[in-house]
Coordinates of C-alpha atoms in Angstrom, one line a residue:
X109 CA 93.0 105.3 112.3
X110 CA 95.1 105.5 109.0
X111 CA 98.8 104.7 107.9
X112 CA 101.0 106.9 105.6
X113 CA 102.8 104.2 104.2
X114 CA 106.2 104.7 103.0
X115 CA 106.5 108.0 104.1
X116 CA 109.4 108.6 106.2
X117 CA 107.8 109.3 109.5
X118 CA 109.1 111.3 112.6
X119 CA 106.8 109.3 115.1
X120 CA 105.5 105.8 115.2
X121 CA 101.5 107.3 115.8
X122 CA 100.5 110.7 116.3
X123 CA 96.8 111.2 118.1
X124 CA 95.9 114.0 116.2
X125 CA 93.0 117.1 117.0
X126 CA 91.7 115.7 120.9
X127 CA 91.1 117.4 123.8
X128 CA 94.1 116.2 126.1
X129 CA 93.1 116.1 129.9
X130 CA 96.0 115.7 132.6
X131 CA 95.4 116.1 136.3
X132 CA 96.3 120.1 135.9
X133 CA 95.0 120.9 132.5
X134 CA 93.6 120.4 129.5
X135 CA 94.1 121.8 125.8
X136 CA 93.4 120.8 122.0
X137 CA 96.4 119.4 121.0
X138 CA 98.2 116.2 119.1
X139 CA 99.9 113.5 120.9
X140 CA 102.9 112.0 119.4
X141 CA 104.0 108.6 120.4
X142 CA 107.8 107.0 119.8
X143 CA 109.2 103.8 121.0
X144 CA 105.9 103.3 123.4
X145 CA 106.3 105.9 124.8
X146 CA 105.1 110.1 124.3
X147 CA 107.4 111.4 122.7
X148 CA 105.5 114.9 122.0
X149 CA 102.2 117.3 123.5
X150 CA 101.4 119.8 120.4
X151 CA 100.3 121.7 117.7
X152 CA 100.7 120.6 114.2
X153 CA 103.6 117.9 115.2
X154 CA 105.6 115.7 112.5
X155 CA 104.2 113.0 110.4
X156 CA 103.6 109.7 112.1
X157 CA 103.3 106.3 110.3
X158 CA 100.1 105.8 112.0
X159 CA 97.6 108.7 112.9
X160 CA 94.4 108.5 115.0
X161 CA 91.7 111.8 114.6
X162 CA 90.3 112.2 117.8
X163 CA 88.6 115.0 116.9
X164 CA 85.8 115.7 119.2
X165 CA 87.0 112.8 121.7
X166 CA 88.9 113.2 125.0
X167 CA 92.4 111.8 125.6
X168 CA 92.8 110.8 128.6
X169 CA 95.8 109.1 130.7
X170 CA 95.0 105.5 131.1
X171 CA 93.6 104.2 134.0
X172 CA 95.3 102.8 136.8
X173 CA 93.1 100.8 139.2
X174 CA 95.5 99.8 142.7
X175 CA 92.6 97.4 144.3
X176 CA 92.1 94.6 141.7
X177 CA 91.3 91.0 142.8
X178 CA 92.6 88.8 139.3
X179 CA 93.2 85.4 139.1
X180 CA 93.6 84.8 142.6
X181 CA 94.3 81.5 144.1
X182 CA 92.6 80.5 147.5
X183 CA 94.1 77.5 149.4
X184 CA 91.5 74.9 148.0
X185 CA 93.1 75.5 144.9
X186 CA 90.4 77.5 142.9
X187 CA 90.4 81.4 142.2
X188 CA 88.4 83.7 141.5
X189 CA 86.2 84.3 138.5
X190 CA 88.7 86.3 135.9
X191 CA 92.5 84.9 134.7
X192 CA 94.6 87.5 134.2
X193 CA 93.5 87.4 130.0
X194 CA 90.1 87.7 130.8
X195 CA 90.5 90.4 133.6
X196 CA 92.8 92.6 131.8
X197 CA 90.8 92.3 128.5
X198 CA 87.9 94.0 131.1
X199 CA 90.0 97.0 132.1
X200 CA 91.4 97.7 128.4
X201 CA 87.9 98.1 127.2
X202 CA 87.5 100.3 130.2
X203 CA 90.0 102.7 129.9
X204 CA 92.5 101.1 132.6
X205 CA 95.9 100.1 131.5
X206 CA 97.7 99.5 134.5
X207 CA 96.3 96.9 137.4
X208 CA 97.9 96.6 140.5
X209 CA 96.3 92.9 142.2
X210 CA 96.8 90.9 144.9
X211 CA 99.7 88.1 145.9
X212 CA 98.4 86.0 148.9
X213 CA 99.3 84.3 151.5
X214 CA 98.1 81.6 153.2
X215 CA 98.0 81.1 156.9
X216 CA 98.9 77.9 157.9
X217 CA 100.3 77.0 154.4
X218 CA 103.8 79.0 153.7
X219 CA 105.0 81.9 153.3
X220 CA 104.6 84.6 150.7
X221 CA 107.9 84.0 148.1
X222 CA 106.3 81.1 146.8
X223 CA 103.1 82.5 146.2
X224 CA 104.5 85.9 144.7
X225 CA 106.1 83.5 142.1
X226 CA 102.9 81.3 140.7
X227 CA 101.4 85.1 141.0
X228 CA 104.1 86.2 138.4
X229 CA 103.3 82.7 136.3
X230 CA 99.5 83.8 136.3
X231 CA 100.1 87.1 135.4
X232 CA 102.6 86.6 132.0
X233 CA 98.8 86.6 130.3
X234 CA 97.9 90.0 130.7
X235 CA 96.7 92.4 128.6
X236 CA 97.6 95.5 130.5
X237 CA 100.6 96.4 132.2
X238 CA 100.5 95.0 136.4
X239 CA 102.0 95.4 139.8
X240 CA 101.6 93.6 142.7
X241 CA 100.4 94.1 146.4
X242 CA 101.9 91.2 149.1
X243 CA 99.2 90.4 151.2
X244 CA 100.6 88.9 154.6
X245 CA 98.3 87.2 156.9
X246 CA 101.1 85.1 159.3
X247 CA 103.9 87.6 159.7
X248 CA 106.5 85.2 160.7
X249 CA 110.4 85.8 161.3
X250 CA 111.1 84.0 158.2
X251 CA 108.3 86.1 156.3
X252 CA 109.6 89.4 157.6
X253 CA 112.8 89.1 158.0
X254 CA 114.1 86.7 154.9
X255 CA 110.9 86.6 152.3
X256 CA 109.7 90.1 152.6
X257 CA 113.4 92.2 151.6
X258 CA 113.8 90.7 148.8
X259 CA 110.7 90.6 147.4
X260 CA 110.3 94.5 148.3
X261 CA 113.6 94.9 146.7
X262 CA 112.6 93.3 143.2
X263 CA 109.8 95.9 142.7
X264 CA 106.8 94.6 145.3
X265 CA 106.7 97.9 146.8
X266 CA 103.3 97.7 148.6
X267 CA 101.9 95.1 151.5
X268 CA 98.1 95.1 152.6
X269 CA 97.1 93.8 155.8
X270 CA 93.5 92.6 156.9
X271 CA 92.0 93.7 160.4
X272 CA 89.3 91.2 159.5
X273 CA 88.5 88.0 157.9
X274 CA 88.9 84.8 159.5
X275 CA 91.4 83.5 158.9
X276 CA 93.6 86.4 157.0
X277 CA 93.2 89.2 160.3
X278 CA 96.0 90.6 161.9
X279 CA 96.0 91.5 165.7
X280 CA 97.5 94.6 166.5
X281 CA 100.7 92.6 168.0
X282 CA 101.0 91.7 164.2
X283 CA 100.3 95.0 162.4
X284 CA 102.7 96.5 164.4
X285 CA 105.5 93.8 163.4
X286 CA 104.2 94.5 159.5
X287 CA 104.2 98.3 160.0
X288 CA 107.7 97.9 161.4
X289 CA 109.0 95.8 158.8
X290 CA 107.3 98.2 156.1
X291 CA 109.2 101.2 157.3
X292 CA 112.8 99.1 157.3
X293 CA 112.3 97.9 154.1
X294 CA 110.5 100.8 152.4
X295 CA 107.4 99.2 151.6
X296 CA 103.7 101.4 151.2
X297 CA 101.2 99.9 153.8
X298 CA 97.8 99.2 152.1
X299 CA 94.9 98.2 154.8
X300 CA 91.4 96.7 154.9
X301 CA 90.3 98.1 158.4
X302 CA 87.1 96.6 159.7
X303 CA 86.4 95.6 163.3
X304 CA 86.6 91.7 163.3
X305 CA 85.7 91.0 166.6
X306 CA 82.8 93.1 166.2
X307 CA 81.4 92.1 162.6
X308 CA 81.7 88.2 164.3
X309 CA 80.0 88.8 167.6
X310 CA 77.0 90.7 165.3
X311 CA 77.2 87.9 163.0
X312 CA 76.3 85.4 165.5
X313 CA 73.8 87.3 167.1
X314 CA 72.2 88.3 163.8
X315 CA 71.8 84.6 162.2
X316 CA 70.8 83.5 165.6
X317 CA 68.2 85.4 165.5
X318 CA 67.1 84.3 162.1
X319 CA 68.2 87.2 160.1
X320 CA 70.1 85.8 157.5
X321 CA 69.4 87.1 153.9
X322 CA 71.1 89.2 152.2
X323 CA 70.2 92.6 153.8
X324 CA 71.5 91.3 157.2
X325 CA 75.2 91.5 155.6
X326 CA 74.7 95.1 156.1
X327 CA 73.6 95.1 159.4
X328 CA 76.7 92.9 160.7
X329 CA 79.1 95.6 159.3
X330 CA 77.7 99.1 160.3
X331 CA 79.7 101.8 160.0
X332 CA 81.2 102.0 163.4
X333 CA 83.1 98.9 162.5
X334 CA 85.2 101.1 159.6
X335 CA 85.2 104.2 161.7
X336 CA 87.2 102.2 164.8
X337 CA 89.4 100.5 162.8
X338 CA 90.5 102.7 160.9
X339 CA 90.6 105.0 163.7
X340 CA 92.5 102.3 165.7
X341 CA 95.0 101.6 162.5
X342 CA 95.9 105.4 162.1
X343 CA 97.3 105.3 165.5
X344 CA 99.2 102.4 165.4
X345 CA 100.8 103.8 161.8
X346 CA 101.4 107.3 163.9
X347 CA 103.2 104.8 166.7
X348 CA 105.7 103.6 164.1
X349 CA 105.7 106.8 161.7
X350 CA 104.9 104.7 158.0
X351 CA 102.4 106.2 155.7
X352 CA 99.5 104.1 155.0
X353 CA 96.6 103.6 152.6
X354 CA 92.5 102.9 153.8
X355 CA 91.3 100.6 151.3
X356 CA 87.5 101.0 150.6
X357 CA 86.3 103.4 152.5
X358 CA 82.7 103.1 152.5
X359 CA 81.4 105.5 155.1
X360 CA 81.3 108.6 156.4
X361 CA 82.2 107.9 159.5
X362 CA 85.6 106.2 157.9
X363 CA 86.2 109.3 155.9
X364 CA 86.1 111.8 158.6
X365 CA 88.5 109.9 160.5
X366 CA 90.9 110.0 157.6
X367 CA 91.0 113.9 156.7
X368 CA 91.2 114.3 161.0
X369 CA 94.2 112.3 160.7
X370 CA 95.1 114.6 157.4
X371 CA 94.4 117.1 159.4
X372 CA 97.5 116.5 161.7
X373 CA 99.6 116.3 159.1
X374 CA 99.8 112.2 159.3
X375 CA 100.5 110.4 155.8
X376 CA 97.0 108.4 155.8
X377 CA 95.8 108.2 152.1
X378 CA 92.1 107.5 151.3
X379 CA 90.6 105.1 148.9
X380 CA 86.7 104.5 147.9
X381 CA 85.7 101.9 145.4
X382 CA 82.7 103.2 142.7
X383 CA 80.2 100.2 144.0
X384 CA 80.2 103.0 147.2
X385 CA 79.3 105.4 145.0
X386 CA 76.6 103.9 143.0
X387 CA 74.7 101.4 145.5
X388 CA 73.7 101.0 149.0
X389 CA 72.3 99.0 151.6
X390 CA 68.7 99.0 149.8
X391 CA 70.2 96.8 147.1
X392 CA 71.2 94.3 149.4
X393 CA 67.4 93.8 150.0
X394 CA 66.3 93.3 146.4
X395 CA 64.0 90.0 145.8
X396 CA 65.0 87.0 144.7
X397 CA 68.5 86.3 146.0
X398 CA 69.3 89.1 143.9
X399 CA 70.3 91.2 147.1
X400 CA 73.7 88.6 146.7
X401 CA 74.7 90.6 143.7
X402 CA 75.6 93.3 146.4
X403 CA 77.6 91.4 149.1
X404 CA 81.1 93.1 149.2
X405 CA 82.8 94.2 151.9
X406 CA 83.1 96.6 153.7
X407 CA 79.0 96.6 152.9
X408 CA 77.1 99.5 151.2
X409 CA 75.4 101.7 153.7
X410 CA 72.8 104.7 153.5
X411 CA 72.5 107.2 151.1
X412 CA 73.7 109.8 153.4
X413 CA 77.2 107.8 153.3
X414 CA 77.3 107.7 149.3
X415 CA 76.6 111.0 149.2
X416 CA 79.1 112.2 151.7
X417 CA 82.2 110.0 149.7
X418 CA 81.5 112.3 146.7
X419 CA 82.3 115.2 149.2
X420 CA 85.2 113.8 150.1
X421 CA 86.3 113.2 146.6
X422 CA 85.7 116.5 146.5
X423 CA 87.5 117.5 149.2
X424 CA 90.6 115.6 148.0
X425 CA 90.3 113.1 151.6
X426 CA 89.6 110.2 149.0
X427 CA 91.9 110.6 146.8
X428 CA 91.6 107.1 144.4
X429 CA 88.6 105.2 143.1
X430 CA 89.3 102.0 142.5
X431 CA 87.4 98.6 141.1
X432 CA 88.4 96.2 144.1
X433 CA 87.6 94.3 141.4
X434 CA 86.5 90.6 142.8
X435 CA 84.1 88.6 140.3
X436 CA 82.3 85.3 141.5
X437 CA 79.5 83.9 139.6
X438 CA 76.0 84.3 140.2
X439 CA 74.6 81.3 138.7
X440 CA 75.9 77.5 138.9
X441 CA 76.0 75.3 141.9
X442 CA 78.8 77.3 143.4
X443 CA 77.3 81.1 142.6
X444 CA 76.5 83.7 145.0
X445 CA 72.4 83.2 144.3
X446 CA 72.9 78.9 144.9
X447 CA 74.2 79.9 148.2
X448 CA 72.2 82.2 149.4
X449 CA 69.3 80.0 149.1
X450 CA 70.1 77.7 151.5
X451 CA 73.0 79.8 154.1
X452 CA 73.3 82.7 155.4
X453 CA 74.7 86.2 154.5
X454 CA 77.8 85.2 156.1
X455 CA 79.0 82.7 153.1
X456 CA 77.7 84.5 150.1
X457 CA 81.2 85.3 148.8
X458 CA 82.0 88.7 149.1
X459 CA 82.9 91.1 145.7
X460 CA 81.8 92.1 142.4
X461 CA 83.2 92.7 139.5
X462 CA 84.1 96.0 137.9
X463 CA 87.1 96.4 136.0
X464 CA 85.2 97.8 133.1
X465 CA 82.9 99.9 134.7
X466 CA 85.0 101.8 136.9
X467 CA 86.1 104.7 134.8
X468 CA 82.9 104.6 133.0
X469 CA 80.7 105.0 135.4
X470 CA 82.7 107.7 137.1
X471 CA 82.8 109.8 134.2
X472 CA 79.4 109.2 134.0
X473 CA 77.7 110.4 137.1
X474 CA 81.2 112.1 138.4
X475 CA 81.9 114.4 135.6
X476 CA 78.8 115.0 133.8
X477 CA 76.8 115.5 136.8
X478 CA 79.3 118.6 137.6
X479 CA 80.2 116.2 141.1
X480 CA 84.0 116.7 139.9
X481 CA 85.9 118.2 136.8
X482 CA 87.6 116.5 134.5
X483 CA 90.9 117.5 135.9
X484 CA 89.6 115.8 138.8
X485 CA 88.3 112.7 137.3
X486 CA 92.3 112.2 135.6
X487 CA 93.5 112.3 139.0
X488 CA 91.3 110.2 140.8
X489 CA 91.4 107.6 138.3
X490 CA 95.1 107.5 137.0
X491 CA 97.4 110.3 138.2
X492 CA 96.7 109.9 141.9
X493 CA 97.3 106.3 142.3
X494 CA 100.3 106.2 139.7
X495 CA 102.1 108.4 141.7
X496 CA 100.7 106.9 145.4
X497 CA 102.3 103.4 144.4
X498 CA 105.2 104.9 142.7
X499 CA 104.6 104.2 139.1
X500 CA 104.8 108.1 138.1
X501 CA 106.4 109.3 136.4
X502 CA 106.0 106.2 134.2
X503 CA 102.2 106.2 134.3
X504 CA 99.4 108.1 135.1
X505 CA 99.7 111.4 132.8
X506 CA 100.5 112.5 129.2
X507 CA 103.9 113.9 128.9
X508 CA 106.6 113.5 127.1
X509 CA 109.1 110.4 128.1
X510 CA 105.9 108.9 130.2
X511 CA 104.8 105.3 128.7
X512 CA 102.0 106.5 126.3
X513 CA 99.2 104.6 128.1
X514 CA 96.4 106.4 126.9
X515 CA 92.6 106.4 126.6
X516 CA 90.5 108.0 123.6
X517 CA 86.9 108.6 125.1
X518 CA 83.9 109.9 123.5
X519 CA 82.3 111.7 125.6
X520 CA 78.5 111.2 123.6
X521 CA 78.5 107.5 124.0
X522 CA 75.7 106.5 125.6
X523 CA 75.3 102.9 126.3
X524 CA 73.1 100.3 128.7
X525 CA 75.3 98.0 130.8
X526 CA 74.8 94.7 130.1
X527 CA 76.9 91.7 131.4
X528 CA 76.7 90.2 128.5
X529 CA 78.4 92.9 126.3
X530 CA 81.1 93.1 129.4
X531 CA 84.6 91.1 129.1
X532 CA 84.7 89.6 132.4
X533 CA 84.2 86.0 132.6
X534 CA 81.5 87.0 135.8
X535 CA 78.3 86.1 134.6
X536 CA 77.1 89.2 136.2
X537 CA 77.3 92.7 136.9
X538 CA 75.9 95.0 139.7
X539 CA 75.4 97.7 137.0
X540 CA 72.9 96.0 134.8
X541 CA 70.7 98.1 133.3
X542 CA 72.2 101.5 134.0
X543 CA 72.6 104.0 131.3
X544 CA 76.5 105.1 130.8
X545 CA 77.6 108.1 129.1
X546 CA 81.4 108.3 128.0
X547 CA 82.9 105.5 127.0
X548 CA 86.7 104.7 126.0
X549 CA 87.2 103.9 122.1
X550 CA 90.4 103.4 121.9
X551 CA 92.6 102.3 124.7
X552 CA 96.8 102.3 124.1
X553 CA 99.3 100.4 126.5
X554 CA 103.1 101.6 125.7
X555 CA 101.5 103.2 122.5
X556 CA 100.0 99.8 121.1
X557 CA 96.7 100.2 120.3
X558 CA 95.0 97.5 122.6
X559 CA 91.1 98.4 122.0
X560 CA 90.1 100.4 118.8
X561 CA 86.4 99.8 117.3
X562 CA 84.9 97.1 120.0
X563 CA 88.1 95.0 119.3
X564 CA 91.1 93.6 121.2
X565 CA 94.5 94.0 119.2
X566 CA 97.0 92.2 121.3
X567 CA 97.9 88.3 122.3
X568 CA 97.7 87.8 125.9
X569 CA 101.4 88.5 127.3
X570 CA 101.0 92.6 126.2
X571 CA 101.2 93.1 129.5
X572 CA 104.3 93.8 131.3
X573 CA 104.9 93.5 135.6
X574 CA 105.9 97.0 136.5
X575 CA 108.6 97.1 139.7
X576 CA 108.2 100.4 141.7
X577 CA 111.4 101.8 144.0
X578 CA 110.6 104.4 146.3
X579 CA 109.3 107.6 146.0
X580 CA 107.9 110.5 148.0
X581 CA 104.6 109.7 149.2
X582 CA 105.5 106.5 150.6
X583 CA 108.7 107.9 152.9
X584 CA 108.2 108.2 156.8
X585 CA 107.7 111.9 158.3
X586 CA 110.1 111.5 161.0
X587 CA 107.6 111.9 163.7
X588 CA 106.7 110.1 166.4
X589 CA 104.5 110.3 169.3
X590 CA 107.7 110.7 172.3
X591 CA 111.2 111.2 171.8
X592 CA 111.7 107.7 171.8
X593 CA 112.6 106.4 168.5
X594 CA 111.8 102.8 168.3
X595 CA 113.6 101.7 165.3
X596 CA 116.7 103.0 166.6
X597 CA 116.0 102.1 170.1
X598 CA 116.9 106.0 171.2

């Protein structure tokens, strides 16, 4: 990177000589960047009073990752292993400039406005731009019909719902009333779909049995428990005509059930995460509680299943790769391997961290393998969810009036994953060891340069919260399954 000093200047930075890769295309061009955001895609554009020579890099869109776990409280008080400074610092390094996380609720313990505002308080320290999800676990009147508008209303344009986890699942009485209030209030439905009854009634029978390492966690969770619910979810999102998104879809059973529903022409969206991709049930069996590295849920299942989520990447039914980004420590008193000594699988916590390895790794053994295209790797990493969550035409390509969030990769860079070089605060990573080719080196939120040489160039507060309105993808079909409407009661 260089400056022209005093020379009057027709852009603020100009990206000069890179290969530009959108979702569509690609082409060796400059980028020119005004006011944060792109202000030019060229040949031989104006002076700048910064320039950057990418030549023989890739620029990229940055990187928006919709399933991130940051900073998030739990009703004891504590939270996970990243704040939002941390976290954020994670995904610059990684190519991701936009995060959209995770706004709880607590059952029991209120209601979801005053949680959505100590989310916002949390937040002000991020590095990257953010949006928010509402989680709802106790869909009250008061939560649905006074908490929920406005919050929707000021930019929260997404809910998830749990059909597991004790005690954050919904019965189908209460998705129902969420998918309802969704569609009234134009929200985008986002969904963890697991059978809970089942995973708890092979849970029991499991550690009574005295199979309670690590490896059992897949064996409480097979993939019939993701096929049914998911299968079980589409309908009820059919019954009330509201698009939806499967999180973390980690089976091939799960998948198929999502492009038969694609098939009918129902809006169900798929999302995998790139631990489904890179591990599986074997490395829940590894020696020396190191098998609790790999507890996250849904849990990693054959080969067969890995393989067959890169098909359906290909096939466009998985449409986003996330992080579900969720760090707890290993070590300490209160880590994942303390607790696996002495109970079972059922309270290692589940998640991992991955922030900075998503894009990485997917470039990696996605786009050098020849398992997708470049074009492909754009949209599944930045262009799909951007515009899925409603934060195109803002983010998630490189074109002129967009925000220039951008990522300079070089695709040469080979390096071992270590958690130590990492910026999580996790002590840990699942991808120790692995050898990563194509690495962001320079990563640009609003056209500040955020990473450049190994280094972080902003305070924490870069980051800005992003408010989405709607948008197409998210809008009802019209359709239901009679003639009966049941929002209008006709």
């Amino acid at each position: 990177m260089h400056s022209l000093g005093d020379v009057m200047a027709e852009y603020d930075l100009v990206i000069r000589n890179g290969t530009v890769v959108t979702a569509t295309d690609s082409a060796l061009c400059d980028v020119a960047i005004r006011d944060g955001k792109v202000a030019a895609v060229g040949v031989g554009l104006d002076t700048a009073a910064r320039e950057i020579d990418a030549t023989g890099k890739l620029v990229l869109p940055g990187g928006v990752d919709s399933h991130c776990h940051i900073e998030q409280p739990r009703p004891d008080g504590t939270a996970n292993a990243d704040t939002f400074e941390t976290a954020t610092t994670s995904a610059a390094f990684g190519g991701t400039t936009c995060v959209i996380c995770f706004s709880p609720q607590f059952k029991g313990v209120g209601g979801i406005k005053e949680r959505a505002e100590d989310y916002h308080a949390r937040a002000r320290k991020s590095v990257v731009d953010y949006s928010f999800h509402i989680i709802i676990t106790n869909p009250t009147s008061s939560v649905i019909e006074e908490e929920l508008p406005p919050l929707v209303a000021a930019g929260h344009r997404s809910v998830k719902m749990f059909l597991t986890y004790e005690p954050s699942f919904l019965t189908d009485d209460e998705v129902l009333t969420v998918l309802a209030a969704a569609r009234k209030n134009q929200a985008f439905v986002v969904i963890h779909a697991e059978n809970h009854a089942a995973i708890r009634w092979m849970t029991a029978r499991l550690e009574a049995a005295g199979l309670t390492s690590a490896k059992y966690h897949a064996w409480c969770k097979p993939a019939i428990v993701e096929r049914e619910a998911i299968q079980r979810v589409i309908a009820l999102a059919e019954i009330v005509d509201v698009p939806i998104q499967i999180f973390h879809v980690s089976s091939e059973e799960g998948a198929e059930e999502i492009r038969r529903a694609q098939g009918r022409g129902v809006k169900v969206f798929g999302e995998t995460c790139v631990q489904y991709l890179a591990f599986t049930q074997e490395d829940l069996d590894r020696p020396g509680q190191e098998g609790a590295k790999f507890v996250f849920s849904p849990a990693p299942h054959a080969a067969s299943d890995r393989d067959a989520l890169w098909k359906h990447i290909q096939l466009g039914t998985l449409g986003v790769v996330s992080s579900d980004h969720a760090p707890y420590q290993f070590g300490g008193e209160k880590g994942k391997q303390a607790i696996a000594r002495v109970s079972p699988f059922s309270k290692i916590p589940n998640g991992v961290p991955g922030l900075e390895t998503r894009m990485p790794y997917l470039f990696s053994e996605g786009v050098r393998t020849g398992r997708i295209d470049l074009q492909t790797f754009v949209a599944i990493t930045a262009t799909n969810p951007a515009k899925l969550f409603g934060l195109h035409p803002k983010k998630g390509s490189i074109a002129p009036g967009m925000d220039a969030d951008i990522g300079i990769w070089d695709p040469e860079l080979t390096r071992v994953v270590k958690a130590s070089e990492l910026h999580s605060q996790a002590d840990h990573t699942p991808f120790e060891g692995m050898r990563i080719t194509g690495w962001p080196v320079t990563t640009l939120v609003r056209g500040a340069v955020v990473m450049d040489g190994g280094t972080r160039h902003v305070e924490p507060g870069h980051g800005q919260f992003q408010p989405r309105g709607t948008y197409p993808l998210m809008m009802p079909r019209g359709v239901f399954p009679t003639p009966f409407n049941p929002h209008e009661g006709q």
